[in-house]
mmCIF file of C-alpha atoms and ligand atoms in Angstrom:
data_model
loop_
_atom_site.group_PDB
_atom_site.id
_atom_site.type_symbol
_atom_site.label_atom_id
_atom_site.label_comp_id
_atom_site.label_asym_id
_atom_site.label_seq_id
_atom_site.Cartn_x
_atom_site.Cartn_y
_atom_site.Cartn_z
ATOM 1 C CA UNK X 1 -0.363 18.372 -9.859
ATOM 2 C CA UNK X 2 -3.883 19.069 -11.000
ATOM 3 C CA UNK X 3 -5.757 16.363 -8.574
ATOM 4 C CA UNK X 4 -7.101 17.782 -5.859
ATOM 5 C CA UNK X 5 -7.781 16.311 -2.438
ATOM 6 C CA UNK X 6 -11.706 15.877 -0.624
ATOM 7 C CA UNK X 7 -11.082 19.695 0.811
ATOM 8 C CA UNK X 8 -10.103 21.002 -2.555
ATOM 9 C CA UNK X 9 -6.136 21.082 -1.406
ATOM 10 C CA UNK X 10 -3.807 20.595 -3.750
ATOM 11 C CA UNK X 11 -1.460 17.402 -4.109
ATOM 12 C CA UNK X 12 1.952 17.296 -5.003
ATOM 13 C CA UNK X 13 4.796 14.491 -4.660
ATOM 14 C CA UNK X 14 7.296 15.379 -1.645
ATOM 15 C CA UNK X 15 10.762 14.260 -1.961
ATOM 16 C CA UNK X 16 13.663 14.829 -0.181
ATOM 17 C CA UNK X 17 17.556 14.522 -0.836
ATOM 18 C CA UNK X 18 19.970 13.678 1.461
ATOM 19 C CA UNK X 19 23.475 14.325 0.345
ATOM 20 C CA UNK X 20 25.253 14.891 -3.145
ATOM 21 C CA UNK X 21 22.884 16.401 -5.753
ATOM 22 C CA UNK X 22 24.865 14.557 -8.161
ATOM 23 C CA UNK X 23 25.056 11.357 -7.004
ATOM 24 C CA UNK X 24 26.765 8.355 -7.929
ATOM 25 C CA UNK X 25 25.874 5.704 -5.541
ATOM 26 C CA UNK X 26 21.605 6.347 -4.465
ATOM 27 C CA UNK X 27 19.351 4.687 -1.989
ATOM 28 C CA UNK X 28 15.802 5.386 -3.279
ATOM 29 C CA UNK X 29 13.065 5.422 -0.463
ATOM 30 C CA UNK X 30 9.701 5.138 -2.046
ATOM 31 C CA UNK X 31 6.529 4.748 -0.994
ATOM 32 C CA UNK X 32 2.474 5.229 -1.421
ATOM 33 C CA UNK X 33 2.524 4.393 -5.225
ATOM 34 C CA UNK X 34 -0.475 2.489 -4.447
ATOM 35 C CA UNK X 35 -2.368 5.599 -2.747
ATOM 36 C CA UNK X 36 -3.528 4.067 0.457
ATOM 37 C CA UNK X 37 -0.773 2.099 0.993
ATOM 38 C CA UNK X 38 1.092 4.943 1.815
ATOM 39 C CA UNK X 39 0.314 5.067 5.949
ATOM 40 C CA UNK X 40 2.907 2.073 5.797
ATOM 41 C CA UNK X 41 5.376 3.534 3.939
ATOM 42 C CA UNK X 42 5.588 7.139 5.301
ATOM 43 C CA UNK X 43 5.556 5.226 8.766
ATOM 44 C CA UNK X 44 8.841 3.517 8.378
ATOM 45 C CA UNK X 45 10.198 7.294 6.511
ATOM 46 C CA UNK X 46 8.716 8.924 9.606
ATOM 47 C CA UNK X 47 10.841 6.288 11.995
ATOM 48 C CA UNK X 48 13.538 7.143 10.042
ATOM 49 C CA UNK X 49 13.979 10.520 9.926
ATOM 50 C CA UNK X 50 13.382 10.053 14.314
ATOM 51 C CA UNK X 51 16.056 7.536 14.213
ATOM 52 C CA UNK X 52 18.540 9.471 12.163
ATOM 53 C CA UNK X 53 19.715 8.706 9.027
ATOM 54 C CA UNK X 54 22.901 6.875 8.612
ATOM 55 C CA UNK X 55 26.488 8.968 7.508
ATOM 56 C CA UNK X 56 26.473 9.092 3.658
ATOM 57 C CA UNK X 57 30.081 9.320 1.877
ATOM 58 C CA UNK X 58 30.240 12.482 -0.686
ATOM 59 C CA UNK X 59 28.899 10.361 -3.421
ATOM 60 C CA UNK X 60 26.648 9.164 -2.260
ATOM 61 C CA UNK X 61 22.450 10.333 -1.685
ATOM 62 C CA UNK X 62 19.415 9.189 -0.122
ATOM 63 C CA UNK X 63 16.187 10.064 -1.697
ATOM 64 C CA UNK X 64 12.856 9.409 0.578
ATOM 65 C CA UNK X 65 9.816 9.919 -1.641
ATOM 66 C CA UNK X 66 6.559 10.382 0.768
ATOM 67 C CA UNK X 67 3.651 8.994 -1.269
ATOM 68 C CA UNK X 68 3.851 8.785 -5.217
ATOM 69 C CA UNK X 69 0.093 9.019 -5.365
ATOM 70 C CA UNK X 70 -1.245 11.916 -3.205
ATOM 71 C CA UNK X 71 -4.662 11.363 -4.423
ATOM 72 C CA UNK X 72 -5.382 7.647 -3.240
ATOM 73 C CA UNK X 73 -3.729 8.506 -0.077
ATOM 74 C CA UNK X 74 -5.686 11.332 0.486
ATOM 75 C CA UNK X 75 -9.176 9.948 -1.155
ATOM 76 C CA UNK X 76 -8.564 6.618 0.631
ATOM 77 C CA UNK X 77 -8.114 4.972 -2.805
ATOM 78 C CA UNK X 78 -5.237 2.609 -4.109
ATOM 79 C CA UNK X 79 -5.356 4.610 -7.606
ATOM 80 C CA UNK X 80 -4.716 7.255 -8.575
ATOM 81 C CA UNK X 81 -7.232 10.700 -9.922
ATOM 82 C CA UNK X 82 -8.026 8.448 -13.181
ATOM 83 C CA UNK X 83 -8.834 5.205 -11.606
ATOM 84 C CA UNK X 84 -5.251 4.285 -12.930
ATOM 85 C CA UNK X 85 -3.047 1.191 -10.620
ATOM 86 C CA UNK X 86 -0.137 3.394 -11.167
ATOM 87 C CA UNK X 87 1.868 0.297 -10.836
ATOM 88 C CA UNK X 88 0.564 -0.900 -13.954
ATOM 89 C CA UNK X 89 1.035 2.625 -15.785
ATOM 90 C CA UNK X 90 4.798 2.506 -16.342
ATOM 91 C CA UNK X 91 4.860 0.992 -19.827
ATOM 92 C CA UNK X 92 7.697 1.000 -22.075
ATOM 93 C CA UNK X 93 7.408 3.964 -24.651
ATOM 94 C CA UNK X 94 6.687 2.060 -27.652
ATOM 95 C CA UNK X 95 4.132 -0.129 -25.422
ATOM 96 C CA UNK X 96 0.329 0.265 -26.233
ATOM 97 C CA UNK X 97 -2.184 0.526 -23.291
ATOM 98 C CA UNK X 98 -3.832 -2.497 -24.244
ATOM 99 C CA UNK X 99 -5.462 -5.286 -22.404
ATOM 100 C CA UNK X 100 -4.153 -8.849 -24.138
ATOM 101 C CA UNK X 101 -7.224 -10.595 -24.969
ATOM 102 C CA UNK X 102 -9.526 -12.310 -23.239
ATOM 103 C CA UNK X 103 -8.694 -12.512 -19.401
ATOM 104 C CA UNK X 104 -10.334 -10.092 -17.095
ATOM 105 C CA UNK X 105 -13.223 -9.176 -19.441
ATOM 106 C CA UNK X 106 -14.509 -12.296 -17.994
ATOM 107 C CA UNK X 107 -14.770 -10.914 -14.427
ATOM 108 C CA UNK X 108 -15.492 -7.658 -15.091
ATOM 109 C CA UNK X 109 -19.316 -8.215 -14.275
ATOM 110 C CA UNK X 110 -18.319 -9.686 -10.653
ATOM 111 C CA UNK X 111 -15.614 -7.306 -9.691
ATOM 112 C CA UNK X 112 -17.398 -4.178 -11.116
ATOM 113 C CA UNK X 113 -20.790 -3.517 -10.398
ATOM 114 C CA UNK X 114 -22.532 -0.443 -11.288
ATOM 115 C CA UNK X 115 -24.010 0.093 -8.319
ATOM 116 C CA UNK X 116 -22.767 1.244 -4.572
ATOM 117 C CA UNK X 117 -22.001 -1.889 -2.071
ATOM 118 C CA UNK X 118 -24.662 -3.561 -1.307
ATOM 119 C CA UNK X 119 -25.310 -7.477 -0.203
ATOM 120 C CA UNK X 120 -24.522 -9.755 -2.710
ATOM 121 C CA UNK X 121 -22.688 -13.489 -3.531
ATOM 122 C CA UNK X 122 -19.284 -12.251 -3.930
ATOM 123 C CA UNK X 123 -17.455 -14.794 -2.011
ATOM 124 C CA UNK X 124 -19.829 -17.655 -3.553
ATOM 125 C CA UNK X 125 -18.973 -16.264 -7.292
ATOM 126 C CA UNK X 126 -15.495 -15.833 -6.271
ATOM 127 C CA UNK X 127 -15.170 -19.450 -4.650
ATOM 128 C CA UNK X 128 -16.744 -21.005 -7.479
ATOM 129 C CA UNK X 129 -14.212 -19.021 -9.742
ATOM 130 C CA UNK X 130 -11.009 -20.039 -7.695
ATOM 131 C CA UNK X 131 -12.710 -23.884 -8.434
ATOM 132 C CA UNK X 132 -13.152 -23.504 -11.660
ATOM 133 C CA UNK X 133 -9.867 -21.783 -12.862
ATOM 134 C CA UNK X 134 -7.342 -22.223 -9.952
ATOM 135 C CA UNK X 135 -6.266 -19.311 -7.539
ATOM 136 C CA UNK X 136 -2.894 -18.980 -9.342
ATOM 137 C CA UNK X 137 -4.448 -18.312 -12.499
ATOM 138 C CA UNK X 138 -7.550 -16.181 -11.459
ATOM 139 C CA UNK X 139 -4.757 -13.962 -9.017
ATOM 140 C CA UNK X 140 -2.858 -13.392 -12.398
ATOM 141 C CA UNK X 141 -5.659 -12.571 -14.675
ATOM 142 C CA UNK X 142 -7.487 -10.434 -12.639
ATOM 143 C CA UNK X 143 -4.197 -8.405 -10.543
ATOM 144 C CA UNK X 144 -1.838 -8.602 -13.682
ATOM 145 C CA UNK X 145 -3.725 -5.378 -14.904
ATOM 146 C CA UNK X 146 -5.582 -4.529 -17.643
ATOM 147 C CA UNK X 147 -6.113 -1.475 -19.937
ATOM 148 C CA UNK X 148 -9.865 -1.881 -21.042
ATOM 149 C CA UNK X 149 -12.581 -1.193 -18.195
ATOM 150 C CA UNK X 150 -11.656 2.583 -17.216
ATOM 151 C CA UNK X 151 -13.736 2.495 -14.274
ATOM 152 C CA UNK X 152 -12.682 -1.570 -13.316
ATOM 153 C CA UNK X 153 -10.304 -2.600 -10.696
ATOM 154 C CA UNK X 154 -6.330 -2.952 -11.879
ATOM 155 C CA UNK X 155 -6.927 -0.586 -14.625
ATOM 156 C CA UNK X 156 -3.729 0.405 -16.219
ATOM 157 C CA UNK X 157 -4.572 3.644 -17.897
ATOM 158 C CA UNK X 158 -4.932 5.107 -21.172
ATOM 159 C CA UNK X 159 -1.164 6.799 -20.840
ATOM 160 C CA UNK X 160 1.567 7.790 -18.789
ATOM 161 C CA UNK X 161 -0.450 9.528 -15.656
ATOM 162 C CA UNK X 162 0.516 13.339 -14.708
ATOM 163 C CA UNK X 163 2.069 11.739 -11.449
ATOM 164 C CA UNK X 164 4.123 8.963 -12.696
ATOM 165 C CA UNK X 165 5.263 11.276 -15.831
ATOM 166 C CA UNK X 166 6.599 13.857 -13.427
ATOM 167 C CA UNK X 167 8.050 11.523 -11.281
ATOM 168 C CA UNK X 168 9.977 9.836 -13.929
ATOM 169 C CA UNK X 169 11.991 12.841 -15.423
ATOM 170 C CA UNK X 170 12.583 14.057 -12.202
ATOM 171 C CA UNK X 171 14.719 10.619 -11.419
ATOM 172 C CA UNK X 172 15.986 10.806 -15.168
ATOM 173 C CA UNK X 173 17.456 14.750 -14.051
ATOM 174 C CA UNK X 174 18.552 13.741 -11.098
ATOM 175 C CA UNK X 175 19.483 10.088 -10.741
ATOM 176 C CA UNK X 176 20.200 9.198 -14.129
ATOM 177 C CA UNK X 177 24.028 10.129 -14.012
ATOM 178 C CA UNK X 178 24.485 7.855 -11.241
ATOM 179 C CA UNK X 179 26.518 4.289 -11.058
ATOM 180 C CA UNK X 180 24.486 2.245 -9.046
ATOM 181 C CA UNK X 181 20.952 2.725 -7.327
ATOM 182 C CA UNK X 182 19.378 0.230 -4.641
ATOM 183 C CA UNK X 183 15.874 1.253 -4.649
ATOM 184 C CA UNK X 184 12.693 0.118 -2.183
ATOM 185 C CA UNK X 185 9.294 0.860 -2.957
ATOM 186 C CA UNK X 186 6.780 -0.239 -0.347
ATOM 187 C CA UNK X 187 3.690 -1.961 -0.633
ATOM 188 C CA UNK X 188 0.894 -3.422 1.502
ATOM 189 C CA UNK X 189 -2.006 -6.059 1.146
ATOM 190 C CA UNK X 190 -0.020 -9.347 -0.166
ATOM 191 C CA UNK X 191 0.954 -11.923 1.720
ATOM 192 C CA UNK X 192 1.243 -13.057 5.444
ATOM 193 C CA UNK X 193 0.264 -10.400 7.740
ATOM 194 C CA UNK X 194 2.862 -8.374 9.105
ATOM 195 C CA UNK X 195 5.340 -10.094 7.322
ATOM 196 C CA UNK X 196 7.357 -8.943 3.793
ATOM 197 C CA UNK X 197 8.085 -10.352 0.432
ATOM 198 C CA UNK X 198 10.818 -8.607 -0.984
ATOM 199 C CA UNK X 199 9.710 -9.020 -4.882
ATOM 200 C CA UNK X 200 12.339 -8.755 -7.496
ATOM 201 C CA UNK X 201 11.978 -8.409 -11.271
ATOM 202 C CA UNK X 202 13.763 -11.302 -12.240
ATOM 203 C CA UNK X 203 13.329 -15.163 -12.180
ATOM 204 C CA UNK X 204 14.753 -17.950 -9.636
ATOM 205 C CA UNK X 205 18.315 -17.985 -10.941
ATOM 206 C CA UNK X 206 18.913 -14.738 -12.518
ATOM 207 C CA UNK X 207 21.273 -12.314 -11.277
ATOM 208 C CA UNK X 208 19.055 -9.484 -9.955
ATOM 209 C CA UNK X 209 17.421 -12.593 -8.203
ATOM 210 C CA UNK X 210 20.918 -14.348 -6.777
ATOM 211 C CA UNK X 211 22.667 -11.076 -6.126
ATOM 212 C CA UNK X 212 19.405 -9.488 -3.538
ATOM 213 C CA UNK X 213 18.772 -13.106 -2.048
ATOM 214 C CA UNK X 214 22.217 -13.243 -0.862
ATOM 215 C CA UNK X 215 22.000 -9.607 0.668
ATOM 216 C CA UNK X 216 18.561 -9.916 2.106
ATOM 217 C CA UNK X 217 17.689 -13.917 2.183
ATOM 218 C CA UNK X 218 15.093 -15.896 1.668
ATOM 219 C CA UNK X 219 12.034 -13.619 1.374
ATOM 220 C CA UNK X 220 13.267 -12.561 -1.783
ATOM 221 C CA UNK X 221 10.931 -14.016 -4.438
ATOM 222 C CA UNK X 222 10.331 -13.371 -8.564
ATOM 223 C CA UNK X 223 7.154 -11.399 -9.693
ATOM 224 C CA UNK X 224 5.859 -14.785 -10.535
ATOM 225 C CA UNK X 225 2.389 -15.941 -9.905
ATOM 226 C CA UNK X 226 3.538 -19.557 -8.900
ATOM 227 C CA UNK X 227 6.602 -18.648 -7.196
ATOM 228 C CA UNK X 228 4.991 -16.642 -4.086
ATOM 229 C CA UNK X 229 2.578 -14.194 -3.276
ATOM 230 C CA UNK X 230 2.949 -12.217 -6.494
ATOM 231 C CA UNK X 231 1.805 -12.294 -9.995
ATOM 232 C CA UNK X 232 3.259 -10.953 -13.138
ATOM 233 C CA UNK X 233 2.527 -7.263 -14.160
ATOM 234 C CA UNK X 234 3.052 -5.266 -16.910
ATOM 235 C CA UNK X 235 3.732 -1.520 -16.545
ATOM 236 C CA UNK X 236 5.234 -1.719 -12.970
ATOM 237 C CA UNK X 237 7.304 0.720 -11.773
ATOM 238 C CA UNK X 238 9.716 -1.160 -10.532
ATOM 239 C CA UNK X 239 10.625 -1.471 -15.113
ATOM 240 C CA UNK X 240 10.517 2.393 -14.648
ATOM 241 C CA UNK X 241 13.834 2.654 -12.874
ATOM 242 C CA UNK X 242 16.645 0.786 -14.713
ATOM 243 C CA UNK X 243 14.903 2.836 -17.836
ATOM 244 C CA UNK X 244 15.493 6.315 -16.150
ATOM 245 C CA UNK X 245 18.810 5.345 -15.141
ATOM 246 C CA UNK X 246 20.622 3.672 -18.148
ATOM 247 C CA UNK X 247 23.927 3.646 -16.703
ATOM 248 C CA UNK X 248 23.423 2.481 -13.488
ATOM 249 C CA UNK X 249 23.099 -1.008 -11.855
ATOM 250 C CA UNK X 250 19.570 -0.958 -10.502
ATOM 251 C CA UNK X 251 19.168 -3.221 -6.681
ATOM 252 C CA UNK X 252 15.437 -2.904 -6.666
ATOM 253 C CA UNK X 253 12.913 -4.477 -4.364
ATOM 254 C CA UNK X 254 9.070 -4.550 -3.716
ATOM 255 C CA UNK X 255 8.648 -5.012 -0.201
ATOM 256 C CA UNK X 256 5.301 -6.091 0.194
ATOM 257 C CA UNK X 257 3.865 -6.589 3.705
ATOM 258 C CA UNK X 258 0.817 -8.943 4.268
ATOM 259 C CA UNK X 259 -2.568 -7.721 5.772
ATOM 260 C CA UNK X 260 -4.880 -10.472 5.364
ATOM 261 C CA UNK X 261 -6.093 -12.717 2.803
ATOM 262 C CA UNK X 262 -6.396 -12.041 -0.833
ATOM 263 C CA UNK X 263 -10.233 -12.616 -0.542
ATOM 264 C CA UNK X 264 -11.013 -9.879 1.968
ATOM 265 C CA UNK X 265 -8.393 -7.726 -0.106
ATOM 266 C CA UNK X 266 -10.605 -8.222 -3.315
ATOM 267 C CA UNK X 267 -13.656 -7.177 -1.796
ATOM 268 C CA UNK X 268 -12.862 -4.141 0.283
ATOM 269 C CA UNK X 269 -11.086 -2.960 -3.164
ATOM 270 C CA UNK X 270 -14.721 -3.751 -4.890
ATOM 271 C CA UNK X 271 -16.669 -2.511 -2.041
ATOM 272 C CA UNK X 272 -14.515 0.751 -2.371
ATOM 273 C CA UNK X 273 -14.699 1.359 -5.842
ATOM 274 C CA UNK X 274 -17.983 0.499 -5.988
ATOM 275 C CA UNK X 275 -18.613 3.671 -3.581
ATOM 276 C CA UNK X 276 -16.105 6.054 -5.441
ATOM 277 C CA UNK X 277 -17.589 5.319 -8.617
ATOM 278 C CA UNK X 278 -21.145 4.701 -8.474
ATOM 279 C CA UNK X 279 -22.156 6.208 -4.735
ATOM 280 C CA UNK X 280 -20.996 9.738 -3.273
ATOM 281 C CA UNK X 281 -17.739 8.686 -2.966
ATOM 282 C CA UNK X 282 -17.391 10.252 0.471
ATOM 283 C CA UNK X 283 -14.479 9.405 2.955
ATOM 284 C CA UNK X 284 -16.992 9.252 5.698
ATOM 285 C CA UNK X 285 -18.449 5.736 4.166
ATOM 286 C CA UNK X 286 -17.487 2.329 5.818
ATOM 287 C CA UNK X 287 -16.321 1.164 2.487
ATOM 288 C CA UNK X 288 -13.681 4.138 2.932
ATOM 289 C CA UNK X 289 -12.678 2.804 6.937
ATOM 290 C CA UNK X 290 -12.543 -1.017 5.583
ATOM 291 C CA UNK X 291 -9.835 0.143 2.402
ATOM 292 C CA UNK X 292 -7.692 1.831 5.010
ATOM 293 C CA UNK X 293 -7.772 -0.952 7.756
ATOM 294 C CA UNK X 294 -7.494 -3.433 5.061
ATOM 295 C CA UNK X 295 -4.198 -2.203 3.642
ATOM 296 C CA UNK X 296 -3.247 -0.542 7.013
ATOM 297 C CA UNK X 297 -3.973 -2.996 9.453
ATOM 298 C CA UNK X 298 -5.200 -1.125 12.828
ATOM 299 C CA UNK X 299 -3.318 -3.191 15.301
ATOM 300 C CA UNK X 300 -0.248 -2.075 17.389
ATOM 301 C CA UNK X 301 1.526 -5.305 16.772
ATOM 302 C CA UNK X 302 1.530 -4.745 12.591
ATOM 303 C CA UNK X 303 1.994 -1.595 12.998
ATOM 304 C CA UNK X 304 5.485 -2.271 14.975
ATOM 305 C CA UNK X 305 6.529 -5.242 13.050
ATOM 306 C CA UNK X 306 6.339 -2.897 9.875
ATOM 307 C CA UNK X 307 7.934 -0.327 11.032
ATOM 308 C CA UNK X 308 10.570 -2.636 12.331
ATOM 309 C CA UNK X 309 11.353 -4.705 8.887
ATOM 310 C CA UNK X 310 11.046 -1.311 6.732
ATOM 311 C CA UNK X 311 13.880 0.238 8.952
ATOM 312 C CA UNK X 312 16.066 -3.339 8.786
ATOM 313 C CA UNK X 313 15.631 -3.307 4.946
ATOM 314 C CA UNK X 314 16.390 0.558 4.573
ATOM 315 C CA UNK X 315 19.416 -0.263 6.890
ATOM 316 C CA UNK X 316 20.450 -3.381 4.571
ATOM 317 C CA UNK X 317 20.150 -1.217 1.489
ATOM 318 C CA UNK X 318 22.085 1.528 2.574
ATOM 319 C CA UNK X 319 24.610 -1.306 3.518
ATOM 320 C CA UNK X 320 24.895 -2.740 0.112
ATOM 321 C CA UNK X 321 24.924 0.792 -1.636
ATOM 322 C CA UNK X 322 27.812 3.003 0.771
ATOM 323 C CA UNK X 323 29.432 -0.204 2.443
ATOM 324 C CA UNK X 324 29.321 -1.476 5.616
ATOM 325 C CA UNK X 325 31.188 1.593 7.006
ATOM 326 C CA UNK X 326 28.121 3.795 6.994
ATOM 327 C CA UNK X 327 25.830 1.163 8.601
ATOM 328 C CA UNK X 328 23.903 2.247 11.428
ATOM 329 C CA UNK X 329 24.952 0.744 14.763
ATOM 330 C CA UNK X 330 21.631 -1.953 15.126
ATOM 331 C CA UNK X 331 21.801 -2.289 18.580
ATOM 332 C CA UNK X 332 20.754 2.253 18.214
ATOM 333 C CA UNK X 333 17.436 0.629 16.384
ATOM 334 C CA UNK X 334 15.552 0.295 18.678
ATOM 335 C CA UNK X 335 16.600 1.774 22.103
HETATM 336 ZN ZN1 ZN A 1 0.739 -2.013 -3.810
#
């Protein structure tokens, strides 16, 4: 890739395959799309690879993918080298990179100052704004992404970034001959801390919705602003998938674990960007430490409890993709 990281080192997406290079049944391990959510993610593939990894029949593969954007993990960032929120970069092809008018415009002033952090009335604006408009609808306008302020939070690009290009035709070489593909991509920073939403790109009802909800229960919820934690997005890459594999049923969930609350999320992302844009953009800045411990929370007990759900998920994929045959024995988990 041509980003480089804060010694100069060069980035690149690691993957590894585990099985048949041609495929027809895939669990797809993914993680760090969202730069600095990453330390989750590779956390739970880390555990993983200690545990073991489960038998896998001769067609069948499992793909781990350590950190889709090298960049934010490395600069402490959750975009990527172009200010992009990669999971707003995966339009369709005949999709402009527009922002739909109105919206965030409004809020650009407040979320994006032009200056490094310093004291100020966010949380008054921001309270007065969650008044005013309703937190359902401010979460949506402001997180749903946008494609106008190149330098704003939840920026969606201009085009398809290097990373997410790259990444895409390598799963359209490799995984698009294949029948069916149950696919997790982990997140952090929504919802109750150290718990996970398993988001699904459907609504209450349909059958992407019914058929994960009776695999892996109630924490499944719709990308739906008033149906959970989430909000609708355009872009995402969870719409990247079932695109680069025509042929084959798609299982895929955004397992989001919670952090803290969406307030203290918003401002260390301001505080941050604030820095990287319009300070020195240093890792060594507290605005740096805050990102990391806001989407990585610092405490042994999170730290467990994710590690714990990612591998039960991974484990209830791998179930619903090979059979119950290749499950791992639980009660190996954690001995
Ligand atoms: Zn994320």
């Amino acid at each position: 890739m041509d980003a480089r990281g804060p010694g100069g080192e060069e980035l690149g997406i690691d993957l590894a395959v585990f099985g048949s290079p041609s495929a027809k049944r895939v669990v797809l391990h993914t993680t760090g799309l969202h730069g600095i959510e990453g330390f989750a993610g590779s956390a739970i593939q880390l555990a993983l690879l200690e545990r073991g990894l489960p038998a896998i029949p001769d067609d069948g593969a499992i793909v781990l993918v350590h950190v889709l954007n090298p960049f934010g993990m490395a600069w402490l960032r959750r975009v990527n080298e172009s200010n992009v929120d990669l999971n707003r970069n995966f339009l369709e092809p005949d999709e402009e990179y527009a922002s739909p008018a109105g919206g965030y415009a409004a809020f650009d002033g407040l979320l994006n100052p032009k200056t490094p952090p310093s004291l100020d009335l966010f949380y008054a604006e921001a309270a007065w704004l969650v008044a005013r408009h309703g937190f359902n609808q401010l979460k949506q306008t402001i997180v749903g992404g946008q494609y106008a302020f190149e330098k704003g939070l939840f920026f969606g690009g201009a085009q398809l970034e290097q990373g997410p290009a790259l990444f895409s035709s390598w799963v359209e070489e490799q995984l698009g001959a294949s029948d069916h593909v149950v696919a997790i991509d982990v997140h952090t920073g929504l919802g109750k801390s150290g718990v996970d939403t398993l988001l699904v790109e459907d609504e209450v009802g349909g059958p992407l919705y019914e058929r994960l909800k009776a695999r892996f229960g109630e924490r499944v919820t719709p990308w739906d602003p008033d149906a959970g934690v989430a909000y609708a997005i355009r872009g995402g890459y969870p719409s990247m998938i079932p695109r680069a594999c025509e042929r084959a049923r798609v299982d895929l969930v955004t397992q989001e674990f919670g952090t803290t609350i969406p307030f203290l999320v918003l401002k260390a992302l301001r505080e941050e960007n604030r820095w990287h844009q319009w300070g020195d953009a240093t890792l060594d800045h507290p605005a740096k430490a805050r990102l990391k411990d806001t989407f990585c929370k610092p405490t042994p007990t999170w730290k467990s409890e994710i590690v714990r759900r990612g591998l039960e998920l991974f484990d209830a994929s791998v179930d619903l993709t090979f059979g119950e045959h290749y499950m791992c024995d639980p009660k190996r988990l954690f001995s």
